[in-house]
Amino acid sequence: MGRDARIYINYELIRVLGLIGLGFYIKEGGAMRVVICSSEVFPFAKTGGLADVCGALALALAKLGVEVKVFMPFYKNIQPQKTFLGYGLTKEKGVEFIFIRNDSYFFRDGLYGSSGGDYPDNLERFSFFSRQVFTLLKRMNLSPQIIHCHDWQASGVLIYLKTLYAQEPLFRDTKGVLTIHNLAYQGIFEREKYPFLGIDWEYFNMHALEFYAKINLLKGGIVFADMVNTVSPTYAQQIQSPEYGCGLEGVLFEKRQRLAGILNAIDYEVWDPKIDKLIYKKYSPLTIKDKAINKQGFQKELGLTKDKDILLLGMVSRLAEQKGIDILSQALESILKKHQVVILGVGDERYHLLLKRLAQRFKKNFSLNLKFDETLAHKIYASCDCFLMPSRFEPCGLSQMISYKYGTVPIVHHTGGLIDTVKDVDDGGGGVVFTEYSSASLMEAVERAKTLFSKKKAWETLLKKIMRYNFSWELTAKKYLELYQKTINL
Ligand code: ADP
């Protein structure tokens, strides 16, 4: 072969390799475009796990190279970095957060209601939010491949995608994903409100938005979503049954081919005693002895009897029926005769009253904090010996996973996501599990935890073990990415 021919072949080779490289580059460079819509996102607004999950998922997806934009309402306390077309905008760690503004709807003290109950105009508030997502996407000329909506508050987005915006060229290839964080909250409204939605009455039927003559936004979201998932594999199964389906078991069963369960995770940049600035003394499995300094400081701050050998039980929770407050309050009196309890939470007025009465009687052993307080939450996870989660049902639960990281042994009812995350110590796991939903079983579990706690050496080994469990977002975000890809390929 002559010199020129060799040069030509080399040139061709370089050209072909270059093209292959470019192909990869385009593939790599053309990042997946995902829009997340949620009524609460940490650190901007939070009432529970929904906010934690949406905030952490967005950041984890961005780390994987996804182009992520998050839409949420512009609440009273939010201070965006800048405003754009009248909306709020903040960019953080590669994620754009867009705050949809309407002061008459969102400049209020609560996210969803006040102590008097839910705001009466919640349908108007969240359907406005949902429509605005499209208005803004159009103004920005953005065509996401996936719109990922969370719970009933953002279900309107999925409904509009397949109704009002079904013919819109910009959204022709856009697919909708719905994550159900809690089936007990469905966004049910009187039929008279339907015109506010701005969609045709043809969708008010039992195969779409109608639910026993009322409007059900979550049901609409499930029906119109291309893919649905919930926050743990066990809950994904449970919600297809009448016991846990809250009346939507039939719709969910019909959707079962497109219904996944992806376990939530924890953001270890927020929840890690090794770097936590909100606790009394930082610690890790290697410096586990320093956990005792947290307990000491906490007992002092809360005015509890200072005693390292008394079992200190913590709870950070919405005070709702779901969370097992009924069996806990029945068991609490006898628990408080031997152990210490600290509760942080807000919720139903009747539980506030019940707990307040006990707090007056057990001043040295019971600290009741009826408020939302991020700092106190961190101190509870760090200072307590055990964490109480007697939930009647639990879609996933984050607190048990946070507790592990802080070497705080979870005491849990065997249900939903708690089944997927907590195995009993007797079965080689890291928690104390009770199966029957009753105050007697809960008390028995607490006594079992106390027996374990008394055996200091074995207890320390247990704490070190659970602190090393890994429930990080890396794996969970990859599962979401796979789910998105599957949805795009539908
Ligand atoms: P849910 O989403 O059902 O409320 P999760 O266990 O999934 O329950 O998540 C609860 C999250 O909210 C956790 O991060 C927990 O620490 C936090 N949390 C709940 N109540 C309070 C409160 N009163 N103050 C501070 N944090 C709270």
PDB file of C-alpha atoms in Angstrom, residues 70-196:
ATOM      1  CA  VAL A  70     -38.356  22.708  39.994  1.00  0.00           C
ATOM      2  CA  PHE A  71     -41.677  24.579  40.095  1.00  0.00           C
ATOM      3  CA  MET A  72     -43.327  25.413  43.408  1.00  0.00           C
ATOM      4  CA  PRO A  73     -45.567  28.181  44.799  1.00  0.00           C
ATOM      5  CA  PHE A  74     -44.015  31.463  45.917  1.00  0.00           C
ATOM      6  CA  TYR A  75     -44.913  31.348  49.627  1.00  0.00           C
ATOM      7  CA  LYS A  76     -44.615  34.194  52.088  1.00  0.00           C
ATOM      8  CA  ASN A  77     -41.221  33.260  53.563  1.00  0.00           C
ATOM      9  CA  ILE A  78     -39.457  32.534  50.269  1.00  0.00           C
ATOM     10  CA  GLN A  79     -36.686  34.868  49.201  1.00  0.00           C
ATOM     11  CA  PRO A  80     -35.583  34.109  45.645  1.00  0.00           C
ATOM     12  CA  GLN A  81     -32.197  35.159  44.308  1.00  0.00           C
ATOM     13  CA  LYS A  82     -33.901  37.125  41.546  1.00  0.00           C
ATOM     14  CA  THR A  83     -37.214  37.671  39.859  1.00  0.00           C
ATOM     15  CA  PHE A  84     -37.982  36.879  36.253  1.00  0.00           C
ATOM     16  CA  LEU A  85     -41.206  37.773  34.400  1.00  0.00           C
ATOM     17  CA  GLY A  86     -42.732  38.352  37.831  1.00  0.00           C
ATOM     18  CA  TYR A  87     -41.751  34.891  39.110  1.00  0.00           C
ATOM     19  CA  GLY A  88     -39.083  34.059  41.684  1.00  0.00           C
ATOM     20  CA  LEU A  89     -35.923  32.293  40.649  1.00  0.00           C
ATOM     21  CA  THR A  90     -33.117  30.625  42.586  1.00  0.00           C
ATOM     22  CA  LYS A  91     -30.288  28.547  41.169  1.00  0.00           C
ATOM     23  CA  GLU A  92     -28.511  26.122  43.427  1.00  0.00           C
ATOM     24  CA  LYS A  93     -26.129  23.248  42.747  1.00  0.00           C
ATOM     25  CA  GLY A  94     -27.169  23.079  39.102  1.00  0.00           C
ATOM     26  CA  VAL A  95     -30.933  23.105  39.772  1.00  0.00           C
ATOM     27  CA  GLU A  96     -33.260  25.970  38.865  1.00  0.00           C
ATOM     28  CA  PHE A  97     -36.067  26.600  41.333  1.00  0.00           C
ATOM     29  CA  ILE A  98     -38.972  28.619  39.959  1.00  0.00           C
ATOM     30  CA  PHE A  99     -41.523  30.115  42.350  1.00  0.00           C
ATOM     31  CA  ILE A 100     -44.968  30.795  40.966  1.00  0.00           C
ATOM     32  CA  ARG A 101     -46.397  33.972  42.330  1.00  0.00           C
ATOM     33  CA  ASN A 102     -49.894  34.957  43.314  1.00  0.00           C
ATOM     34  CA  ASP A 103     -49.882  36.803  46.603  1.00  0.00           C
ATOM     35  CA  SER A 104     -53.578  36.426  47.279  1.00  0.00           C
ATOM     36  CA  TYR A 105     -53.149  32.638  47.098  1.00  0.00           C
ATOM     37  CA  PHE A 106     -49.705  32.014  48.551  1.00  0.00           C
ATOM     38  CA  PHE A 107     -48.751  34.867  50.899  1.00  0.00           C
ATOM     39  CA  ARG A 108     -50.304  33.139  53.907  1.00  0.00           C
ATOM     40  CA  ASP A 109     -48.941  31.702  57.154  1.00  0.00           C
ATOM     41  CA  GLY A 110     -49.743  28.079  56.344  1.00  0.00           C
ATOM     42  CA  LEU A 111     -49.079  26.070  53.203  1.00  0.00           C
ATOM     43  CA  TYR A 112     -52.420  24.291  53.091  1.00  0.00           C
ATOM     44  CA  GLY A 113     -54.473  25.674  55.954  1.00  0.00           C
ATOM     45  CA  SER A 114     -54.579  27.167  59.419  1.00  0.00           C
ATOM     46  CA  SER A 115     -55.515  25.730  62.825  1.00  0.00           C
ATOM     47  CA  GLY A 116     -59.132  26.125  61.673  1.00  0.00           C
ATOM     48  CA  GLY A 117     -58.584  23.532  58.923  1.00  0.00           C
ATOM     49  CA  ASP A 118     -57.738  23.476  55.211  1.00  0.00           C
ATOM     50  CA  TYR A 119     -58.025  26.726  53.259  1.00  0.00           C
ATOM     51  CA  PRO A 120     -61.392  26.704  51.476  1.00  0.00           C
ATOM     52  CA  ASP A 121     -59.827  27.821  48.183  1.00  0.00           C
ATOM     53  CA  ASN A 122     -57.208  25.070  47.889  1.00  0.00           C
ATOM     54  CA  LEU A 123     -58.600  23.905  44.555  1.00  0.00           C
ATOM     55  CA  GLU A 124     -58.270  27.417  43.141  1.00  0.00           C
ATOM     56  CA  ARG A 125     -54.767  27.819  44.635  1.00  0.00           C
ATOM     57  CA  PHE A 126     -53.292  24.616  43.292  1.00  0.00           C
ATOM     58  CA  SER A 127     -55.070  24.577  39.933  1.00  0.00           C
ATOM     59  CA  PHE A 128     -53.742  28.111  39.425  1.00  0.00           C
ATOM     60  CA  PHE A 129     -50.261  26.814  40.278  1.00  0.00           C
ATOM     61  CA  SER A 130     -50.670  23.913  37.828  1.00  0.00           C
ATOM     62  CA  ARG A 131     -51.807  26.124  34.931  1.00  0.00           C
ATOM     63  CA  GLN A 132     -49.015  28.580  35.546  1.00  0.00           C
ATOM     64  CA  VAL A 133     -46.424  25.833  35.103  1.00  0.00           C
ATOM     65  CA  PHE A 134     -47.498  25.587  31.447  1.00  0.00           C
ATOM     66  CA  THR A 135     -47.764  29.335  30.954  1.00  0.00           C
ATOM     67  CA  LEU A 136     -44.220  29.703  32.128  1.00  0.00           C
ATOM     68  CA  LEU A 137     -42.838  26.720  30.208  1.00  0.00           C
ATOM     69  CA  LYS A 138     -44.313  28.259  27.067  1.00  0.00           C
ATOM     70  CA  ARG A 139     -42.866  31.668  27.794  1.00  0.00           C
ATOM     71  CA  MET A 140     -39.477  30.061  28.369  1.00  0.00           C
ATOM     72  CA  ASN A 141     -39.975  27.906  25.248  1.00  0.00           C
ATOM     73  CA  LEU A 142     -39.101  24.802  27.264  1.00  0.00           C
ATOM     74  CA  SER A 143     -40.062  21.332  26.211  1.00  0.00           C
ATOM     75  CA  PRO A 144     -39.385  18.886  29.045  1.00  0.00           C
ATOM     76  CA  GLN A 145     -39.244  15.164  28.336  1.00  0.00           C
ATOM     77  CA  ILE A 146     -40.630  14.424  31.792  1.00  0.00           C
ATOM     78  CA  ILE A 147     -42.870  16.419  34.092  1.00  0.00           C
ATOM     79  CA  HIS A 148     -42.667  14.760  37.491  1.00  0.00           C
ATOM     80  CA  CYS A 149     -45.537  15.778  39.779  1.00  0.00           C
ATOM     81  CA  HIS A 150     -45.958  15.069  43.466  1.00  0.00           C
ATOM     82  CA  ASP A 151     -49.209  14.393  45.325  1.00  0.00           C
ATOM     83  CA  TRP A 152     -52.634  15.929  44.713  1.00  0.00           C
ATOM     84  CA  GLN A 153     -51.417  19.529  44.829  1.00  0.00           C
ATOM     85  CA  ALA A 154     -49.463  19.078  41.581  1.00  0.00           C
ATOM     86  CA  SER A 155     -51.796  16.519  39.991  1.00  0.00           C
ATOM     87  CA  GLY A 156     -53.466  19.345  38.049  1.00  0.00           C
ATOM     88  CA  VAL A 157     -50.309  19.581  35.934  1.00  0.00           C
ATOM     89  CA  LEU A 158     -50.798  15.985  34.749  1.00  0.00           C
ATOM     90  CA  ILE A 159     -54.484  16.610  34.095  1.00  0.00           C
ATOM     91  CA  TYR A 160     -53.745  19.724  32.020  1.00  0.00           C
ATOM     92  CA  LEU A 161     -50.938  17.997  30.115  1.00  0.00           C
ATOM     93  CA  LYS A 162     -53.466  15.517  28.705  1.00  0.00           C
ATOM     94  CA  THR A 163     -56.375  17.946  28.290  1.00  0.00           C
ATOM     95  CA  LEU A 164     -55.739  21.669  27.802  1.00  0.00           C
ATOM     96  CA  TYR A 165     -52.205  21.186  26.466  1.00  0.00           C
ATOM     97  CA  ALA A 166     -52.652  17.870  24.664  1.00  0.00           C
ATOM     98  CA  GLN A 167     -52.355  19.515  21.223  1.00  0.00           C
ATOM     99  CA  GLU A 168     -49.579  21.938  22.127  1.00  0.00           C
ATOM    100  CA  PRO A 169     -46.528  21.192  19.888  1.00  0.00           C
ATOM    101  CA  LEU A 170     -44.109  22.161  22.663  1.00  0.00           C
ATOM    102  CA  PHE A 171     -45.392  19.327  24.889  1.00  0.00           C
ATOM    103  CA  ARG A 172     -45.992  16.735  22.177  1.00  0.00           C
ATOM    104  CA  ASP A 173     -43.217  14.484  23.488  1.00  0.00           C
ATOM    105  CA  THR A 174     -43.635  15.348  27.168  1.00  0.00           C
ATOM    106  CA  LYS A 175     -44.554  12.472  29.485  1.00  0.00           C
ATOM    107  CA  GLY A 176     -46.074  12.805  32.950  1.00  0.00           C
ATOM    108  CA  VAL A 177     -44.962  10.953  36.098  1.00  0.00           C
ATOM    109  CA  LEU A 178     -46.884  11.071  39.379  1.00  0.00           C
ATOM    110  CA  THR A 179     -45.382  10.207  42.744  1.00  0.00           C
ATOM    111  CA  ILE A 180     -47.879   9.468  45.496  1.00  0.00           C
ATOM    112  CA  HIS A 181     -46.333  10.296  48.858  1.00  0.00           C
ATOM    113  CA  ASN A 182     -49.483   9.661  50.830  1.00  0.00           C
ATOM    114  CA  LEU A 183     -52.731   8.288  49.493  1.00  0.00           C
ATOM    115  CA  ALA A 184     -54.668   9.613  52.471  1.00  0.00           C
ATOM    116  CA  TYR A 185     -54.533  13.125  50.993  1.00  0.00           C
ATOM    117  CA  GLN A 186     -56.357  13.238  47.676  1.00  0.00           C
ATOM    118  CA  GLY A 187     -57.520  16.808  47.100  1.00  0.00           C
ATOM    119  CA  ILE A 188     -61.271  16.168  47.170  1.00  0.00           C
ATOM    120  CA  PHE A 189     -63.560  19.128  46.401  1.00  0.00           C
ATOM    121  CA  GLU A 190     -67.235  19.815  45.815  1.00  0.00           C
ATOM    122  CA  ARG A 191     -68.498  19.446  42.266  1.00  0.00           C
ATOM    123  CA  GLU A 192     -69.509  23.139  42.241  1.00  0.00           C
ATOM    124  CA  LYS A 193     -65.814  24.051  42.069  1.00  0.00           C
ATOM    125  CA  TYR A 194     -65.267  22.220  38.784  1.00  0.00           C
ATOM    126  CA  PRO A 195     -65.458  25.344  36.553  1.00  0.00           C
ATOM    127  CA  PHE A 196     -62.360  26.713  38.337  1.00  0.00           C
TER     128      PHE A 196
END
